[in-house]
Short mmCIF file of C-alpha atoms and ligand atoms in Angstrom, two decimals:
data_model
loop_
_atom_site.label_atom_id
_atom_site.label_comp_id
_atom_site.label_asym_id
_atom_site.label_seq_id
_atom_site.Cartn_x
_atom_site.Cartn_y
_atom_site.Cartn_z
CA MET A 1370 -30.73 -5.21 29.12
CA ASN A 1371 -28.41 -4.39 26.41
CA SER A 1372 -25.05 -5.33 28.05
CA HIS A 1373 -24.53 -8.95 28.36
CA ILE A 1374 -21.89 -10.11 25.96
CA ASN A 1375 -18.33 -10.59 27.68
CA LEU A 1376 -15.73 -10.34 24.94
CA LYS A 1377 -13.36 -12.43 26.86
CA ASN A 1378 -15.40 -15.29 25.92
CA ILE A 1379 -15.62 -14.85 22.20
CA MET A 1380 -13.35 -16.47 19.57
CA PRO A 1381 -11.34 -13.88 17.46
CA GLU A 1382 -12.88 -14.89 14.23
CA GLN A 1383 -16.38 -14.40 15.70
CA LEU A 1384 -15.62 -10.88 16.90
CA LYS A 1385 -16.49 -9.30 13.61
CA HIS A 1386 -20.05 -10.82 13.92
CA THR A 1387 -20.62 -9.43 17.47
CA ASP A 1388 -23.17 -6.92 18.12
CA LEU A 1389 -21.13 -4.15 19.75
CA ASP A 1390 -24.18 -2.58 21.31
CA ARG A 1391 -24.64 -5.56 23.51
CA VAL A 1392 -21.10 -5.64 24.79
CA ASP A 1393 -20.51 -5.01 28.43
CA VAL A 1394 -18.11 -1.97 28.87
CA HIS A 1395 -18.52 -1.52 32.50
CA CYS A 1396 -16.30 -4.44 33.34
CA SER A 1397 -12.50 -4.05 32.77
CA PRO A 1398 -11.19 -4.31 29.15
CA PRO A 1399 -9.78 -7.75 28.17
CA ASP A 1400 -5.90 -7.62 28.32
CA PHE A 1401 -5.59 -9.59 25.18
CA GLU A 1402 -6.08 -8.80 21.52
CA PRO A 1403 -8.05 -8.46 19.39
CA GLN A 1404 -10.93 -8.78 22.13
CA ARG A 1405 -9.47 -5.65 23.75
CA GLN A 1406 -9.98 -3.63 20.67
CA TYR A 1407 -13.54 -4.71 20.22
CA TYR A 1408 -14.14 -3.80 23.86
CA PHE A 1409 -12.93 -0.10 22.98
CA MET A 1410 -15.00 -0.17 19.65
CA ALA A 1411 -18.08 -0.84 21.89
CA LYS A 1412 -17.18 1.84 24.30
CA CYS A 1413 -16.47 4.27 21.37
CA ARG A 1414 -19.71 3.49 19.88
CA GLN A 1415 -21.37 5.08 22.89
CA TYR A 1416 -19.20 8.37 22.69
CA VAL A 1417 -19.81 8.67 18.96
CA LYS A 1418 -23.59 8.16 19.49
CA GLU A 1419 -23.76 10.83 22.23
CA GLU A 1420 -21.87 13.27 20.21
CA SER A 1421 -23.97 12.50 17.01
CA GLU A 1422 -27.19 13.31 19.06
CA ARG A 1423 -25.46 16.61 20.55
CA VAL A 1424 -24.51 17.95 17.05
CA GLY A 1425 -27.70 16.77 15.50
CA HIS A 1426 -26.33 14.44 12.72
CA ILE A 1427 -24.54 11.22 12.38
CA LEU A 1428 -20.72 12.03 12.88
CA THR A 1429 -18.79 11.73 9.69
CA ALA A 1430 -15.13 10.69 9.09
CA SER A 1431 -12.63 10.86 6.41
CA VAL A 1432 -9.35 8.95 6.12
CA ILE A 1433 -7.04 10.67 3.62
CA THR A 1434 -4.17 8.31 2.44
CA PHE A 1435 -0.61 9.62 1.39
CA GLY A 1436 1.88 7.14 -0.15
CA CYS A 1437 1.95 3.50 -0.97
CA GLN A 1438 -0.17 0.35 -1.05
CA MET A 1439 0.59 -0.39 2.51
CA ASN A 1440 -0.77 2.77 3.69
CA ALA A 1441 -3.86 2.36 1.35
CA ARG A 1442 -4.59 -1.10 3.20
CA ASP A 1443 -3.97 0.53 6.64
CA SER A 1444 -6.40 3.16 5.76
CA GLU A 1445 -8.92 0.31 5.01
CA LYS A 1446 -8.30 -0.98 8.52
CA LEU A 1447 -8.78 2.58 10.05
CA SER A 1448 -12.04 2.93 7.88
CA GLY A 1449 -13.27 -0.48 9.21
CA ILE A 1450 -12.88 0.65 12.72
CA LEU A 1451 -14.48 4.01 12.15
CA GLU A 1452 -17.49 2.22 10.60
CA ALA A 1453 -17.73 -0.16 13.41
CA VAL A 1454 -17.87 2.62 16.03
CA GLY A 1455 -20.66 4.46 14.18
CA TYR A 1456 -19.12 6.95 12.17
CA GLU A 1457 -20.46 7.67 8.55
CA LEU A 1458 -17.53 7.46 6.11
CA THR A 1459 -17.06 10.33 3.53
CA GLU A 1460 -14.15 11.19 1.19
CA CYS A 1461 -14.78 14.91 1.87
CA GLU A 1462 -12.48 16.81 4.39
CA GLU A 1463 -15.13 18.81 5.72
CA ALA A 1464 -15.91 15.98 8.14
CA ASP A 1465 -16.18 15.74 11.90
CA PHE A 1466 -13.11 13.53 12.03
CA VAL A 1467 -10.31 13.72 9.67
CA ILE A 1468 -7.39 11.27 9.65
CA TYR A 1469 -4.19 11.73 7.57
CA ASN A 1470 -2.36 8.40 7.06
CA THR A 1471 0.94 9.95 6.28
CA CYS A 1472 4.13 8.84 4.19
CA THR A 1473 7.69 10.14 4.71
CA VAL A 1474 9.67 8.35 2.04
CA ARG A 1475 10.40 11.64 0.40
CA ASP A 1476 10.43 15.14 2.07
CA ASN A 1477 7.80 16.55 -0.30
CA ALA A 1478 5.30 14.06 0.93
CA ASN A 1479 5.87 15.61 4.62
CA GLN A 1480 5.68 19.11 3.15
CA ARG A 1481 2.27 18.29 1.65
CA VAL A 1482 0.87 17.09 4.94
CA TYR A 1483 1.99 20.18 6.71
CA GLY A 1484 0.28 22.23 3.97
CA ARG A 1485 -2.83 20.45 4.26
CA LEU A 1486 -2.97 20.52 7.96
CA GLY A 1487 -3.02 24.24 7.87
CA HIS A 1488 -6.11 23.98 5.72
CA LEU A 1489 -7.76 21.66 8.31
CA ASN A 1490 -7.07 24.08 11.01
CA SER A 1491 -9.12 26.64 9.26
CA LEU A 1492 -12.02 24.15 8.73
CA LYS A 1493 -11.67 23.30 12.39
CA LYS A 1494 -12.07 26.91 13.34
CA ARG A 1495 -15.44 26.78 11.56
CA ASN A 1496 -16.53 23.38 13.16
CA PRO A 1497 -15.65 23.19 16.79
CA HIS A 1498 -16.79 19.46 16.90
CA MET A 1499 -14.10 18.66 14.35
CA ARG A 1500 -11.29 16.35 15.34
CA ILE A 1501 -8.02 15.55 13.60
CA ALA A 1502 -5.68 12.63 13.63
CA LEU A 1503 -2.39 12.02 12.14
CA CYS A 1504 -0.81 8.38 11.80
CA GLY A 1505 1.41 6.59 9.54
CA CYS A 1506 5.12 6.80 8.64
CA MET A 1507 5.73 10.47 9.18
CA THR A 1508 4.61 10.40 12.81
CA GLN A 1509 7.33 7.80 13.68
CA GLU A 1510 10.08 10.34 13.32
CA PRO A 1511 10.85 12.13 16.55
CA SER A 1512 11.38 15.51 14.79
CA VAL A 1513 7.88 15.45 13.23
CA ILE A 1514 6.29 14.84 16.59
CA GLU A 1515 8.37 17.63 18.25
CA LYS A 1516 7.14 19.97 15.42
CA LEU A 1517 3.54 18.95 15.76
CA ARG A 1518 3.43 19.55 19.65
CA ARG A 1519 5.02 22.81 19.12
CA SER A 1520 3.04 24.21 16.05
CA TYR A 1521 0.22 22.07 15.33
CA ARG A 1522 -1.68 21.97 18.77
CA PHE A 1523 -4.93 21.63 16.97
CA VAL A 1524 -4.31 17.95 16.07
CA ASP A 1525 -6.19 15.83 18.51
CA LEU A 1526 -4.60 12.27 18.13
CA ILE A 1527 -1.26 11.12 16.89
CA PHE A 1528 -0.12 7.50 16.69
CA GLY A 1529 2.31 5.64 14.52
CA THR A 1530 2.76 2.52 12.36
CA HIS A 1531 3.21 -0.08 15.05
CA ASN A 1532 0.16 0.59 17.11
CA ILE A 1533 -2.31 1.07 14.49
CA PHE A 1534 -4.01 -2.12 15.64
CA LYS A 1535 -5.10 -0.26 18.83
CA PHE A 1536 -6.90 2.72 16.95
CA ALA A 1537 -10.19 1.86 18.72
CA GLU A 1538 -8.52 2.24 22.07
CA LEU A 1539 -6.85 5.44 21.00
CA LEU A 1540 -10.15 6.86 19.71
CA CYS A 1541 -11.59 6.28 23.18
CA ASP A 1542 -8.54 7.92 24.78
CA MET A 1543 -9.18 10.92 22.36
CA PHE A 1544 -12.77 11.21 23.26
CA GLU A 1545 -11.81 11.12 27.14
CA ALA A 1546 -8.76 13.53 26.74
CA GLU A 1547 -8.41 17.16 26.83
CA GLY A 1548 -5.93 18.26 24.18
CA MET A 1549 -3.63 16.22 22.10
CA THR A 1550 -3.28 12.48 22.56
CA VAL A 1551 0.14 11.05 21.34
CA ASP A 1552 1.03 7.49 21.39
CA ILE A 1553 4.11 6.28 19.36
CA TRP A 1554 5.91 2.94 19.65
CA GLU A 1555 9.61 2.49 18.59
CA ASP A 1556 8.89 -0.98 17.31
CA THR A 1557 6.79 -4.09 17.88
CA THR A 1558 6.80 -7.72 17.20
CA GLN A 1559 3.06 -7.97 17.55
CA ILE A 1560 0.71 -8.63 14.65
CA VAL A 1561 -3.15 -8.44 15.59
CA GLU A 1562 -5.49 -10.34 13.43
CA ASP A 1563 -9.21 -10.39 12.85
CA LEU A 1564 -9.78 -6.40 13.30
CA PRO A 1565 -12.59 -4.95 10.93
CA VAL A 1566 -11.58 -3.77 7.55
CA GLU A 1567 -13.60 -1.60 5.15
CA ARG A 1568 -12.65 -2.28 1.57
CA LYS A 1569 -12.52 0.54 -0.98
CA TYR A 1570 -13.23 -1.88 -3.81
CA PRO A 1571 -15.53 -4.76 -3.42
CA PHE A 1572 -13.68 -7.07 -6.04
CA ARG A 1573 -9.94 -6.48 -5.08
CA SER A 1574 -7.99 -6.10 -1.99
CA GLY A 1575 -4.67 -5.81 -0.66
CA ILE A 1576 -3.22 -8.30 1.74
CA ASN A 1577 -0.53 -7.67 4.01
CA ILE A 1578 1.83 -10.59 4.23
CA MET A 1579 4.65 -9.14 6.07
CA PHE A 1580 5.42 -5.81 7.79
CA GLY A 1581 8.75 -3.81 8.02
CA CYS A 1582 11.94 -4.13 6.23
CA ASN A 1583 15.53 -5.35 7.14
CA ASN A 1584 17.27 -4.21 4.12
CA PHE A 1585 18.56 -0.69 5.11
CA CYS A 1586 19.14 0.70 1.67
CA SER A 1587 21.21 3.78 2.74
CA TYR A 1588 18.80 6.33 1.36
CA CYS A 1589 15.59 4.89 2.84
CA ILE A 1590 13.75 5.83 5.86
CA VAL A 1591 11.25 2.94 5.73
CA PRO A 1592 13.37 0.41 8.11
CA TYR A 1593 13.33 3.14 10.55
CA VAL A 1594 9.59 3.98 10.56
CA ARG A 1595 8.22 0.65 9.84
CA GLY A 1596 10.53 -1.53 11.88
CA ARG A 1597 11.98 -4.93 11.45
CA GLU A 1598 10.58 -7.58 9.13
CA ARG A 1599 7.72 -9.65 10.42
CA SER A 1600 5.69 -12.11 8.53
CA ARG A 1601 2.22 -13.11 9.00
CA GLU A 1602 1.42 -16.78 9.64
CA PRO A 1603 0.52 -18.44 6.18
CA GLY A 1604 -2.63 -19.89 7.83
CA GLU A 1605 -3.83 -16.45 8.75
CA ILE A 1606 -3.10 -15.02 5.19
CA LEU A 1607 -4.85 -17.83 3.63
CA ARG A 1608 -7.99 -17.64 5.90
CA GLU A 1609 -8.19 -13.85 5.17
CA ILE A 1610 -8.11 -14.47 1.41
CA ARG A 1611 -10.69 -17.06 1.55
CA GLU A 1612 -12.88 -14.94 3.60
CA LEU A 1613 -12.49 -11.97 0.87
CA VAL A 1614 -13.06 -14.33 -2.06
CA SER A 1615 -16.34 -15.42 -0.45
CA ASP A 1616 -17.13 -11.81 -0.18
CA GLY A 1617 -16.69 -11.28 -3.77
CA VAL A 1618 -12.92 -10.38 -4.11
CA VAL A 1619 -11.41 -11.65 -7.44
CA GLU A 1620 -7.98 -10.13 -7.18
CA VAL A 1621 -5.62 -9.94 -4.39
CA MET A 1622 -2.38 -7.94 -4.14
CA LEU A 1623 0.13 -9.44 -1.61
CA LEU A 1624 1.82 -6.63 0.29
CA GLY A 1625 5.25 -6.32 1.72
CA GLN A 1626 8.27 -3.93 1.61
CA ASN A 1627 10.26 -7.05 0.23
CA VAL A 1628 7.84 -10.02 -0.38
CA ASN A 1629 10.83 -12.21 -1.46
CA SER A 1630 12.02 -12.57 2.13
CA TYR A 1631 8.58 -13.50 3.31
CA GLY A 1632 8.53 -16.32 5.80
CA LYS A 1633 12.15 -16.48 6.74
CA ASN A 1634 11.57 -15.67 10.32
CA LEU A 1635 8.30 -17.81 10.91
CA LYS A 1636 8.46 -20.60 13.47
CA ASN A 1637 8.02 -23.03 10.54
CA PRO A 1638 9.79 -20.96 7.66
CA MET A 1639 8.13 -20.94 4.28
CA SER A 1640 9.28 -19.33 1.05
CA PHE A 1641 7.27 -16.63 -0.76
CA ALA A 1642 7.15 -18.88 -3.62
CA GLN A 1643 5.47 -21.68 -1.52
CA LEU A 1644 2.99 -19.16 -0.02
CA LEU A 1645 2.15 -18.26 -3.57
CA LYS A 1646 1.35 -21.85 -4.52
CA GLU A 1647 -1.08 -22.06 -1.43
CA VAL A 1648 -2.81 -18.84 -2.61
CA GLU A 1649 -3.32 -20.15 -6.10
CA LYS A 1650 -5.27 -23.05 -4.72
CA ILE A 1651 -7.93 -21.05 -3.29
CA GLU A 1652 -11.04 -21.51 -5.55
CA GLY A 1653 -12.80 -18.53 -6.85
CA LEU A 1654 -9.69 -16.26 -6.67
CA LYS A 1655 -8.85 -15.23 -10.14
CA ARG A 1656 -5.76 -13.05 -10.02
CA ILE A 1657 -2.86 -12.61 -7.80
CA ARG A 1658 -0.53 -9.68 -7.68
CA PHE A 1659 2.25 -8.69 -5.24
CA MET A 1660 4.50 -5.92 -4.44
CA THR A 1661 7.47 -5.20 -3.93
CA SER A 1662 10.19 -7.63 -4.94
CA HIS A 1663 13.82 -6.83 -4.10
CA PRO A 1664 16.08 -8.02 -6.89
CA LYS A 1665 18.54 -9.40 -4.54
CA ASP A 1666 16.43 -12.16 -3.46
CA LEU A 1667 14.21 -13.01 -6.31
CA SER A 1668 14.51 -16.90 -6.41
CA ASP A 1669 14.48 -19.41 -9.27
CA GLU A 1670 11.73 -21.08 -7.33
CA LEU A 1671 9.62 -17.93 -7.57
CA ILE A 1672 10.20 -17.74 -11.35
CA GLN A 1673 8.96 -21.18 -11.75
CA VAL A 1674 5.83 -20.67 -9.62
CA MET A 1675 4.95 -17.55 -11.55
CA LYS A 1676 5.63 -19.35 -14.86
CA GLU A 1677 3.24 -22.15 -14.02
CA SER A 1678 0.69 -20.19 -12.38
CA GLU A 1679 -2.64 -19.54 -14.00
CA LYS A 1680 -3.56 -16.70 -11.59
CA ILE A 1681 -0.24 -14.82 -10.93
CA CYS A 1682 -0.32 -11.62 -13.04
CA ARG A 1683 2.28 -10.90 -15.69
CA HIS A 1684 3.61 -8.02 -13.92
CA LEU A 1685 6.56 -7.85 -11.85
CA HIS A 1686 7.80 -4.61 -9.96
CA LEU A 1687 11.40 -4.79 -9.73
CA PRO A 1688 13.13 -1.69 -8.28
CA LEU A 1689 16.34 -0.83 -9.99
CA GLN A 1690 17.18 2.29 -8.02
CA SER A 1691 20.41 2.79 -10.01
CA GLY A 1692 22.12 1.21 -13.04
CA SER A 1693 25.62 2.18 -11.70
CA THR A 1694 27.31 -0.61 -9.72
CA ARG A 1695 29.28 1.95 -7.87
CA ILE A 1696 25.98 3.72 -6.82
CA LEU A 1697 24.20 0.48 -6.04
CA LYS A 1698 27.05 -0.50 -3.63
CA ALA A 1699 26.62 2.96 -1.85
CA MET A 1700 23.03 2.37 -1.77
CA ASN A 1701 23.63 -0.97 0.03
CA ARG A 1702 21.33 -2.70 -2.63
CA LYS A 1703 23.53 -5.95 -2.80
CA TYR A 1704 23.36 -6.51 -6.49
CA THR A 1705 25.43 -5.13 -9.50
CA LYS A 1706 24.18 -3.81 -12.83
CA GLU A 1707 25.11 -7.11 -14.42
CA GLN A 1708 23.30 -9.21 -11.92
CA TYR A 1709 20.20 -7.13 -12.34
CA LEU A 1710 20.35 -7.38 -16.00
CA GLU A 1711 21.01 -11.23 -15.85
CA LEU A 1712 17.97 -11.63 -13.58
CA VAL A 1713 15.76 -9.69 -15.98
CA GLU A 1714 17.09 -11.73 -18.86
CA LYS A 1715 16.15 -14.92 -16.90
CA ILE A 1716 12.78 -13.83 -16.07
CA ARG A 1717 12.05 -12.81 -19.90
CA ARG A 1718 13.41 -16.14 -20.98
CA GLU A 1719 11.25 -18.14 -18.88
CA ILE A 1720 8.03 -15.75 -19.04
CA PRO A 1721 8.23 -13.68 -22.16
CA ASP A 1722 4.98 -11.87 -21.49
CA MET A 1723 5.98 -10.78 -18.17
CA ALA A 1724 5.73 -6.75 -17.91
CA ILE A 1725 8.46 -5.39 -15.83
CA THR A 1726 8.18 -2.15 -13.93
CA THR A 1727 10.73 -0.25 -11.65
CA ASP A 1728 11.61 2.46 -9.22
CA ILE A 1729 14.59 4.58 -9.90
CA ILE A 1730 16.31 7.49 -7.85
CA VAL A 1731 18.34 10.21 -9.39
CA GLY A 1732 20.78 12.43 -7.46
CA PHE A 1733 21.92 9.81 -4.75
CA PRO A 1734 25.00 11.29 -3.12
CA GLY A 1735 28.12 11.07 -5.29
CA GLU A 1736 26.13 10.32 -8.59
CA THR A 1737 27.83 11.69 -11.55
CA PRO A 1738 26.32 12.23 -15.17
CA GLU A 1739 28.13 8.97 -16.13
CA ASP A 1740 26.32 6.93 -13.34
CA VAL A 1741 22.94 8.34 -14.70
CA GLU A 1742 24.20 7.10 -18.15
CA GLU A 1743 24.60 3.54 -16.73
CA THR A 1744 20.93 3.79 -15.42
CA ILE A 1745 19.78 4.89 -18.78
CA ASP A 1746 21.61 1.98 -20.26
CA VAL A 1747 19.80 -0.38 -18.14
CA VAL A 1748 16.34 1.25 -18.91
CA ARG A 1749 17.20 0.87 -22.61
CA ARG A 1750 18.11 -2.72 -22.42
CA VAL A 1751 15.34 -3.80 -20.04
CA ARG A 1752 12.61 -1.79 -21.74
CA TYR A 1753 10.54 -1.28 -18.72
CA ASP A 1754 6.77 -1.22 -19.17
CA ASN A 1755 6.75 1.56 -16.65
CA ALA A 1756 9.19 3.26 -14.35
CA PHE A 1757 8.57 5.37 -11.42
CA THR A 1758 11.49 8.10 -11.35
CA PHE A 1759 12.27 10.02 -8.02
CA ILE A 1760 14.64 12.78 -7.17
CA TYR A 1761 16.85 11.70 -4.25
CA SER A 1762 15.53 13.11 -0.97
CA ARG A 1763 17.59 13.38 2.06
CA ARG A 1764 16.05 11.75 4.98
CA THR A 1765 17.43 12.58 8.45
CA GLY A 1766 18.80 9.44 10.12
CA THR A 1767 19.68 7.51 7.10
CA PRO A 1768 23.37 6.62 6.31
CA ALA A 1769 23.04 8.60 2.83
CA ALA A 1770 21.95 11.78 4.69
CA ALA A 1771 25.49 11.87 6.27
CA MET A 1772 27.29 11.47 3.08
CA GLY A 1773 29.33 14.56 2.30
CA ASN A 1774 29.01 14.56 -1.50
CA GLN A 1775 25.30 15.50 -2.12
CA VAL A 1776 24.53 16.35 -5.74
CA PRO A 1777 23.75 19.97 -6.67
CA GLU A 1778 20.14 20.48 -7.53
CA ASP A 1779 20.71 21.66 -11.35
CA VAL A 1780 22.84 18.48 -11.95
CA VAL A 1781 20.10 16.36 -10.61
CA LYS A 1782 17.37 17.97 -12.60
CA GLU A 1783 19.43 17.56 -15.68
CA GLY A 1784 19.94 13.88 -15.23
CA PHE A 1785 16.46 13.37 -14.10
CA ASP A 1786 15.10 14.81 -17.24
CA ARG A 1787 17.44 12.87 -19.41
CA LEU A 1788 16.45 9.57 -17.67
CA LEU A 1789 12.56 10.50 -17.91
CA LYS A 1790 12.62 10.92 -21.70
CA VAL A 1791 14.26 7.48 -22.24
CA VAL A 1792 11.81 5.92 -19.60
CA GLN A 1793 8.87 7.49 -21.29
CA ASP A 1794 9.86 6.57 -24.97
CA THR A 1795 10.76 2.88 -24.04
CA ALA A 1796 7.44 2.46 -21.96
CA ARG A 1797 5.44 3.92 -24.78
CA GLU A 1798 7.06 1.45 -27.21
CA ARG A 1799 6.45 -1.51 -24.98
CA VAL A 1800 2.82 -0.78 -24.32
CA ALA A 1801 2.14 -0.21 -28.05
CA GLU A 1802 3.24 -3.75 -28.70
CA LEU A 1803 -0.01 -5.11 -27.35
CA SER A 1804 -2.05 -3.16 -30.17
CA GLY A 1805 -4.47 -5.55 -31.95
CA GLN A 1806 -4.37 -8.29 -29.31
CA ILE A 1807 -7.15 -9.52 -27.13
CA HIS A 1808 -6.38 -9.44 -23.38
CA ARG A 1809 -8.48 -10.18 -20.25
CA ALA A 1810 -9.31 -7.00 -18.29
CA LEU A 1811 -10.74 -6.65 -14.92
CA ALA A 1812 -13.26 -3.97 -15.08
CA GLU A 1813 -12.42 -1.65 -12.13
CA GLU A 1814 -14.57 1.46 -12.36
CA VAL A 1815 -16.63 3.81 -14.39
CA ASN A 1816 -14.34 6.08 -16.44
CA GLY A 1817 -13.83 9.40 -14.83
CA GLN A 1818 -14.20 11.25 -18.08
CA ASP A 1819 -16.98 9.44 -20.01
CA PRO A 1820 -19.52 7.51 -18.11
CA ALA A 1821 -20.25 5.23 -21.13
CA TYR A 1822 -16.77 3.86 -20.59
CA LEU A 1823 -15.32 1.47 -18.03
CA THR A 1824 -11.61 1.48 -16.99
CA GLY A 1825 -10.15 -1.99 -16.52
CA ARG A 1826 -6.56 -3.51 -16.03
CA LEU A 1827 -4.88 -6.25 -17.87
CA SER A 1828 -2.85 -8.84 -16.09
CA ASN A 1829 0.29 -7.00 -17.00
CA ASN A 1830 -1.14 -3.84 -15.30
CA THR A 1831 -1.85 -1.98 -18.56
CA ILE A 1832 -5.06 0.14 -18.38
CA VAL A 1833 -7.75 -0.01 -20.93
CA HIS A 1834 -10.91 2.05 -21.32
CA PHE A 1835 -13.85 0.34 -23.13
CA LYS A 1836 -17.58 0.94 -23.64
CA GLY A 1837 -19.58 -1.04 -20.95
CA ASP A 1838 -22.16 -0.91 -18.34
CA LYS A 1839 -21.33 -0.43 -14.56
CA SER A 1840 -22.84 -3.79 -13.92
CA LEU A 1841 -19.63 -5.30 -15.33
CA ILE A 1842 -17.38 -3.74 -12.61
CA GLY A 1843 -15.53 -6.57 -10.89
CA LYS A 1844 -15.80 -8.82 -13.91
CA ILE A 1845 -12.98 -10.14 -16.02
CA LEU A 1846 -13.70 -9.56 -19.51
CA PRO A 1847 -11.86 -10.22 -22.99
CA VAL A 1848 -10.94 -6.81 -24.43
CA TYR A 1849 -9.75 -6.08 -27.93
CA LEU A 1850 -6.81 -3.56 -27.75
CA LYS A 1851 -7.70 -1.13 -30.47
CA GLU A 1852 -5.99 2.22 -29.95
CA CYS A 1853 -2.77 2.78 -27.99
CA HIS A 1854 -2.79 6.28 -26.38
CA GLY A 1855 0.78 6.31 -24.96
CA PHE A 1856 0.28 4.48 -21.60
CA TYR A 1857 -3.22 3.14 -21.94
CA TYR A 1858 -5.47 1.64 -24.50
CA ILE A 1859 -8.95 2.33 -25.86
CA GLY A 1860 -10.52 -1.10 -26.47
CA GLU A 1861 -13.61 -2.88 -26.96
CA ILE A 1862 -15.20 -6.02 -25.24
CA SER A 1863 -14.48 -8.78 -27.64
CA GLN A 1864 -17.00 -11.51 -28.45
CA GLU A 1865 -14.24 -13.89 -29.60
CA ASN A 1866 -13.27 -17.04 -27.90
CA THR A 1867 -10.76 -15.88 -25.41
CA GLU A 1868 -9.17 -19.08 -24.03
CA LYS A 1869 -5.79 -17.75 -25.09
CA ALA A 1870 -6.31 -14.28 -23.57
CA GLY A 1871 -4.40 -15.15 -20.36
CA VAL A 1872 -5.18 -14.38 -16.67
N1 LIG B 334 14.60 9.64 -1.88
C1 LIG B 334 13.98 9.54 -3.29
N2 LIG B 334 13.46 8.19 -3.43
C2 LIG B 334 13.36 7.34 -2.45
N3 LIG B 334 12.68 6.17 -2.34
C3 LIG B 334 13.02 5.52 -1.08
N4 LIG B 334 13.65 6.39 -0.48
C4 LIG B 334 13.82 7.65 -1.29
C5 LIG B 334 14.63 8.73 -0.98
N5 LIG B 334 15.09 8.95 0.16
C6 LIG B 334 12.02 5.47 -3.45
C7 LIG B 334 12.73 4.25 -3.96
C8 LIG B 334 11.64 3.24 -3.51
C9 LIG B 334 10.39 4.04 -3.64
C10 LIG B 334 9.19 3.34 -2.90
O1 LIG B 334 10.73 5.16 -3.13
O2 LIG B 334 12.91 4.21 -5.36
O3 LIG B 334 11.64 1.87 -4.27
FE1 LIG B 335 13.56 0.98 1.57
FE2 LIG B 335 15.19 -0.69 0.53
FE3 LIG B 335 13.48 -1.52 2.37
FE4 LIG B 335 12.72 -0.90 -0.08
S1 LIG B 335 14.08 -2.49 0.45
S2 LIG B 335 11.71 -0.28 1.91
S3 LIG B 335 14.11 0.78 -0.51
S4 LIG B 335 15.09 -0.18 2.69
#
């Protein structure tokens, strides 16, 4: 008798340890989460098993991620479920099931997905068992769904950002359906905990602390595709991190579109700084990172917590977007050039070794070459350790898309090149300042070009390559920064006492 577990009687945190092959899938599914999803995982296991037997090998699945760290984390959740239902995970697109977890922040991300879908179609023609799914930010756009329904009929499953937690249920629907399964929600207030996750790295992990965004920067599609801000309960976040640490994680990255507004809408409100203090107390955890901070609400309390912390990394990603107060206003960013510069000055005064990185957009409607000069001025003054520069992309439905004064392509390109040169020069100078110092680096992987080397990351996010054995991966080691090569270092493991080497 292999069906005698009734999921309705199992506590959420026990579900991950439940033998899914013993779950009774002949009764009706639980109508509460996350038990309901485990029911569908158990059911799906049978479908995957049957089909594996039919095709003569264990079905393989590949999750391909586009876009940001949030998507990377979501992909780990998708992988966790695929593994739980019996797929063998692979990085190769010639798999029995391929999922594209998409990004739509700029139009070129969408175009890339359409292009690659064409390629998947040709693979599917060769492998009739192949299934294709699409999820993530792109699928939250109605125009995308229309296009997929019209011209991409070979896609089997389409779901969005709000219902990703019911992936197991959707997989079952896909196995049972003929043709395309589409399920897109407009928004949600739901956060489902305790679903399986398959981490890409054993020693570090992203942790969602909040979902969505309420800022409505006028160029940005994120609030429309990721919905309103929802914070996770601090207890759930801390429990997840404790579990990860006991499973070998030493570094966490707390993820949110704007972590500085964490906790405002909780039943018992809590600030991001307070959450960080709690995370800091977790024994065995060595490094804490977070992403992204909106400059408009980066508090003094947060600066103090970072300053006093032994674990929070010396890296702050502080998107500028533009250095022109006039453009910032049109972008709805809610700070001026001067306020941004004052904030940076305050951070550097309190924490001099803090690396600051940023995002900048060139070509926002109405931007003149003088506005770009203002942005360049900020870059020169702040001296960013790195800056991601983007050409403005017109996103349907955002206020900026309806603005009349779109900038001609050649003007944008000219401003972009001018900015990029300054960004690269200042970042190179900043990174070079570490030459000859000893810093702690987390060894992350074997170097792609020379397997005698490992690639590691300093607290301030600088990359260093150094000779070392792969048994050191996941360890934090003192590394002497010997040669600066533009944006990275060649170093060597230091034998010196490294008490002063930092996080
Ligand atoms: N065009 C170009 N860049 C954009 N970003 C967000 N929306 C757009 C857009 N419409 C950039 C911002 C943001 C980063 C994640 O992407 O700089 O910080
Ligand atoms: Fe987009 Fe602004 Fe929200 Fe960032 S803060 S996700 S740029 S709307």
